[in-house]
Amino acid sequence: MGLQGAATRERILHEGLDLLTETGLSGVTLGALAQHAAMSKSGLFAHFSSIEEVQIELLDHMAEVSAAKVVRPAMLAAAGLPRLKALVNNWLGWTTKAGLRGGCPVAAALFELDDAEGPVRAKVLAMEAYWRGLLTQLTRQAVELGHLRADLDASQFVWELCGIYLSHHVSRRFLRDPRSEKRAQAAFAAMLDRSRSSEEENR
Amino acid sequence: MGLQGAATRERILHEGLDLLTETGLSGVTLGALAQHAAMSKSGLFAHFSSIEEVQIELLDHMAEVSAAKVVRPAMLAAAGLPRLKALVNNWLGWTTKAGLRGGCPVAAALFELDDAEGPVRAKVLAMEAYWRGLLTQLTRQAVELGHLRADLDASQFVWELCGIYLSHHVSRRFLRDPRSEKRAQAAFAAMLDRSRSSEEENR
DNA sequence: CAATAGCACGACCGGTCGTGCTATTCTTTA
DNA sequence: TAAAGAATAGCACGACCGGTCGTGCTATTG
């Protein structure tokens, strides 16, 4: 694969990411993708070996973008609660902040692929596992540093945090409620409130 | 439409509801539906004027089932917090309790139809609005009866409750985590804890 | 200048989608 | 029991799906 080929591949994935956020995995067809990349279906498909490979590479590309826009900036914050807060803040509505037109593809895929088997589901499962692992890790660190209660169940904390994220997604994308942002922030604040350690309570 | 026609229609909607919970709206195709109902595509289609009508009637049928299995039994509980608790309990994982093979179609549709326009989206939006309205109403009643804090924001409460429901859906259907039930119960209990009025705190 | 390799193209495959139109079979009723 | 009407099946359509194939253009290399 030469220079131009690699560039085209990049362009396909870049344009495709927008499509993915707007329509979900099922909307990423060769025809639609070709139209977005302004090239023929066959010309586009020459870069991949199956539509599943396209989907998986798009998910990989999304992971790179979110790592750059969501995770890395948050890691600059001080360890413990500040870092966790920063990550959650960057996470909520991250696609919009990243200049994408639609919503989080992983959130959509969690509902789209709940029954389907195969490599795409496995990919999404791995990404979700990684993400929840990261959240759990930062939560545990906040506990260790005394920012959160010592007896806090980190897994449960993350499980509820994901609920806030999903409710925010629905509220924003389906219900189109302008108060989505406030609701999510309030929910997160309330969850932190009852998770804080006593010596940190009045700050 | 004669007697037998009505019976067949009923059968189609009944079989179709299982299909809907398993595959979501996009999986409810005329072919798949005909196979489930053991009849020809065209014979089945003669009962409807468009696939959208099929989808809307399926959603209506789902609403009837959930009214019978989720709402009405909960209404027998004492007004206020007991009734709210009963409703949430029946709500979580209600499709399984109703003998359906898949997950809640509305939850799936909230992610499937976030961009699509048209009557099906409108139908789901109306159903979701009705449902959140019902939850809000019961929450307000619990406040009025002194079971929950007087200064509780009922809308925010319901918003967070929906987050628990969505996280439960994902946890159960996509992640296939056997602890889903416990997680959801714990989250709901924690939310009630910080919403209870002071005179009810130690019960 | 000729040979090669990378890249994109249009045409086409079998299959499924929603949706008409027409024919046949069943049920009901006069 | 025969006519009427409802219920179902058969069949064809255009659009789109993922995917293959042969062709031509362009740029590099010998």
Tab-separated table of C-alpha atoms in Angstrom, chain A residues 67-192:
chain	number	residue	atom	x	y	z
A	67	ALA	CA	-8.283	8.812	23.657
A	68	ALA	CA	-6.984	12.134	22.354
A	69	LYS	CA	-10.028	14.252	23.204
A	70	VAL	CA	-11.390	12.581	26.339
A	71	VAL	CA	-8.774	10.545	28.165
A	72	ARG	CA	-5.420	12.279	27.629
A	73	PRO	CA	-6.579	15.802	28.604
A	74	ALA	CA	-8.202	14.411	31.752
A	75	MET	CA	-4.993	12.686	32.771
A	76	LEU	CA	-3.370	16.091	33.196
A	77	ALA	CA	-5.589	16.762	36.208
A	78	ALA	CA	-4.337	15.866	39.681
A	79	ALA	CA	-4.693	12.203	40.593
A	80	GLY	CA	-7.806	11.108	42.475
A	81	LEU	CA	-11.108	12.920	42.430
A	82	PRO	CA	-9.978	15.845	40.221
A	83	ARG	CA	-8.861	13.433	37.511
A	84	LEU	CA	-12.054	11.381	37.767
A	85	LYS	CA	-14.155	14.537	37.561
A	86	ALA	CA	-12.206	15.735	34.534
A	87	LEU	CA	-12.659	12.406	32.756
A	88	VAL	CA	-16.410	12.304	33.349
A	89	ASN	CA	-16.705	15.918	32.228
A	90	ASN	CA	-14.887	15.194	28.974
A	91	TRP	CA	-16.862	11.976	28.522
A	92	LEU	CA	-20.364	13.432	28.640
A	93	GLY	CA	-21.218	14.600	25.141
A	94	TRP	CA	-17.671	14.019	23.923
A	95	THR	CA	-18.664	13.495	20.284
A	96	THR	CA	-19.997	17.034	20.026
A	97	LYS	CA	-16.856	18.485	21.600
A	98	ALA	CA	-14.814	16.445	19.116
A	99	GLY	CA	-16.698	18.073	16.235
A	100	LEU	CA	-18.703	14.968	15.343
A	101	ARG	CA	-22.291	15.359	14.255
A	102	GLY	CA	-23.835	12.356	16.020
A	103	GLY	CA	-23.687	10.532	19.343
A	104	CYS	CA	-21.343	8.022	20.929
A	105	PRO	CA	-21.155	4.921	18.669
A	106	VAL	CA	-20.337	2.577	21.531
A	107	ALA	CA	-23.403	3.601	23.487
A	108	ALA	CA	-25.508	2.986	20.385
A	109	ALA	CA	-23.805	-0.343	19.739
A	110	LEU	CA	-24.570	-1.547	23.268
A	111	PHE	CA	-28.225	-1.611	22.236
A	112	GLU	CA	-27.740	-2.511	18.587
A	113	LEU	CA	-25.602	-5.610	19.083
A	114	ASP	CA	-27.048	-7.084	22.251
A	115	ASP	CA	-28.037	-10.289	20.514
A	116	ALA	CA	-25.768	-10.413	17.456
A	117	GLU	CA	-22.651	-12.568	17.722
A	118	GLY	CA	-19.360	-12.166	15.882
A	119	PRO	CA	-16.191	-10.070	15.828
A	120	VAL	CA	-17.900	-6.670	15.838
A	121	ARG	CA	-19.771	-7.458	19.039
A	122	ALA	CA	-16.534	-8.766	20.531
A	123	LYS	CA	-14.802	-5.534	19.605
A	124	VAL	CA	-17.463	-3.382	21.251
A	125	LEU	CA	-17.438	-5.637	24.297
A	126	ALA	CA	-13.659	-5.235	24.603
A	127	MET	CA	-13.886	-1.465	24.241
A	128	GLU	CA	-16.618	-1.237	26.847
A	129	ALA	CA	-14.662	-3.475	29.212
A	130	TYR	CA	-11.571	-1.318	28.763
A	131	TRP	CA	-13.556	1.834	29.411
A	132	ARG	CA	-15.251	0.569	32.547
A	133	GLY	CA	-11.880	-0.693	33.700
A	134	LEU	CA	-10.400	2.767	33.310
A	135	LEU	CA	-13.279	4.370	35.218
A	136	THR	CA	-12.978	1.758	37.965
A	137	GLN	CA	-9.246	2.338	38.231
A	138	LEU	CA	-9.614	6.100	38.622
A	139	THR	CA	-12.396	5.577	41.153
A	140	ARG	CA	-10.223	3.234	43.219
A	141	GLN	CA	-7.420	5.775	43.120
A	142	ALA	CA	-9.759	8.457	44.438
A	143	VAL	CA	-10.652	6.083	47.264
A	144	GLU	CA	-6.996	5.376	48.045
A	145	LEU	CA	-6.231	9.076	48.166
A	146	GLY	CA	-9.065	9.588	50.625
A	147	HIS	CA	-11.154	11.649	48.228
A	148	LEU	CA	-13.927	9.063	48.258
A	149	ARG	CA	-15.259	6.842	51.062
A	150	ALA	CA	-12.985	3.935	51.954
A	151	ASP	CA	-15.897	1.474	51.870
A	152	LEU	CA	-17.121	2.630	48.445
A	153	ASP	CA	-17.964	-0.161	45.993
A	154	ALA	CA	-16.055	1.064	42.914
A	155	SER	CA	-17.751	-1.372	40.531
A	156	GLN	CA	-21.168	-0.270	41.680
A	157	PHE	CA	-20.071	3.356	41.414
A	158	VAL	CA	-18.999	2.851	37.798
A	159	TRP	CA	-22.179	0.918	37.009
A	160	GLU	CA	-24.279	3.867	38.167
A	161	LEU	CA	-22.005	6.308	36.369
A	162	CYS	CA	-22.665	4.447	33.130
A	163	GLY	CA	-26.365	4.846	33.844
A	164	ILE	CA	-25.906	8.603	33.992
A	165	TYR	CA	-24.034	8.500	30.697
A	166	LEU	CA	-26.763	6.470	29.016
A	167	SER	CA	-29.536	8.655	30.378
A	168	HIS	CA	-27.619	11.672	29.135
A	169	HIS	CA	-27.305	10.090	25.689
A	170	VAL	CA	-31.035	9.410	25.463
A	171	SER	CA	-31.969	12.762	26.898
A	172	ARG	CA	-29.749	14.596	24.442
A	173	ARG	CA	-30.148	12.553	21.262
A	174	PHE	CA	-33.647	11.100	21.396
A	175	LEU	CA	-35.624	13.393	23.675
A	176	ARG	CA	-33.594	16.418	22.536
A	177	ASP	CA	-33.992	17.951	25.963
A	178	PRO	CA	-31.856	21.097	26.364
A	179	ARG	CA	-31.535	20.383	30.097
A	180	SER	CA	-29.634	17.139	29.464
A	181	GLU	CA	-26.313	18.667	30.430
A	182	LYS	CA	-27.637	20.065	33.717
A	183	ARG	CA	-29.383	16.808	34.567
A	184	ALA	CA	-26.230	14.776	34.053
A	185	GLN	CA	-24.069	17.183	36.017
A	186	ALA	CA	-26.564	17.192	38.881
A	187	ALA	CA	-26.763	13.406	38.902
A	188	PHE	CA	-22.986	13.072	38.970
A	189	ALA	CA	-22.678	15.656	41.734
A	190	ALA	CA	-25.291	13.843	43.806
A	191	MET	CA	-23.484	10.550	43.324
A	192	LEU	CA	-20.213	12.117	44.405
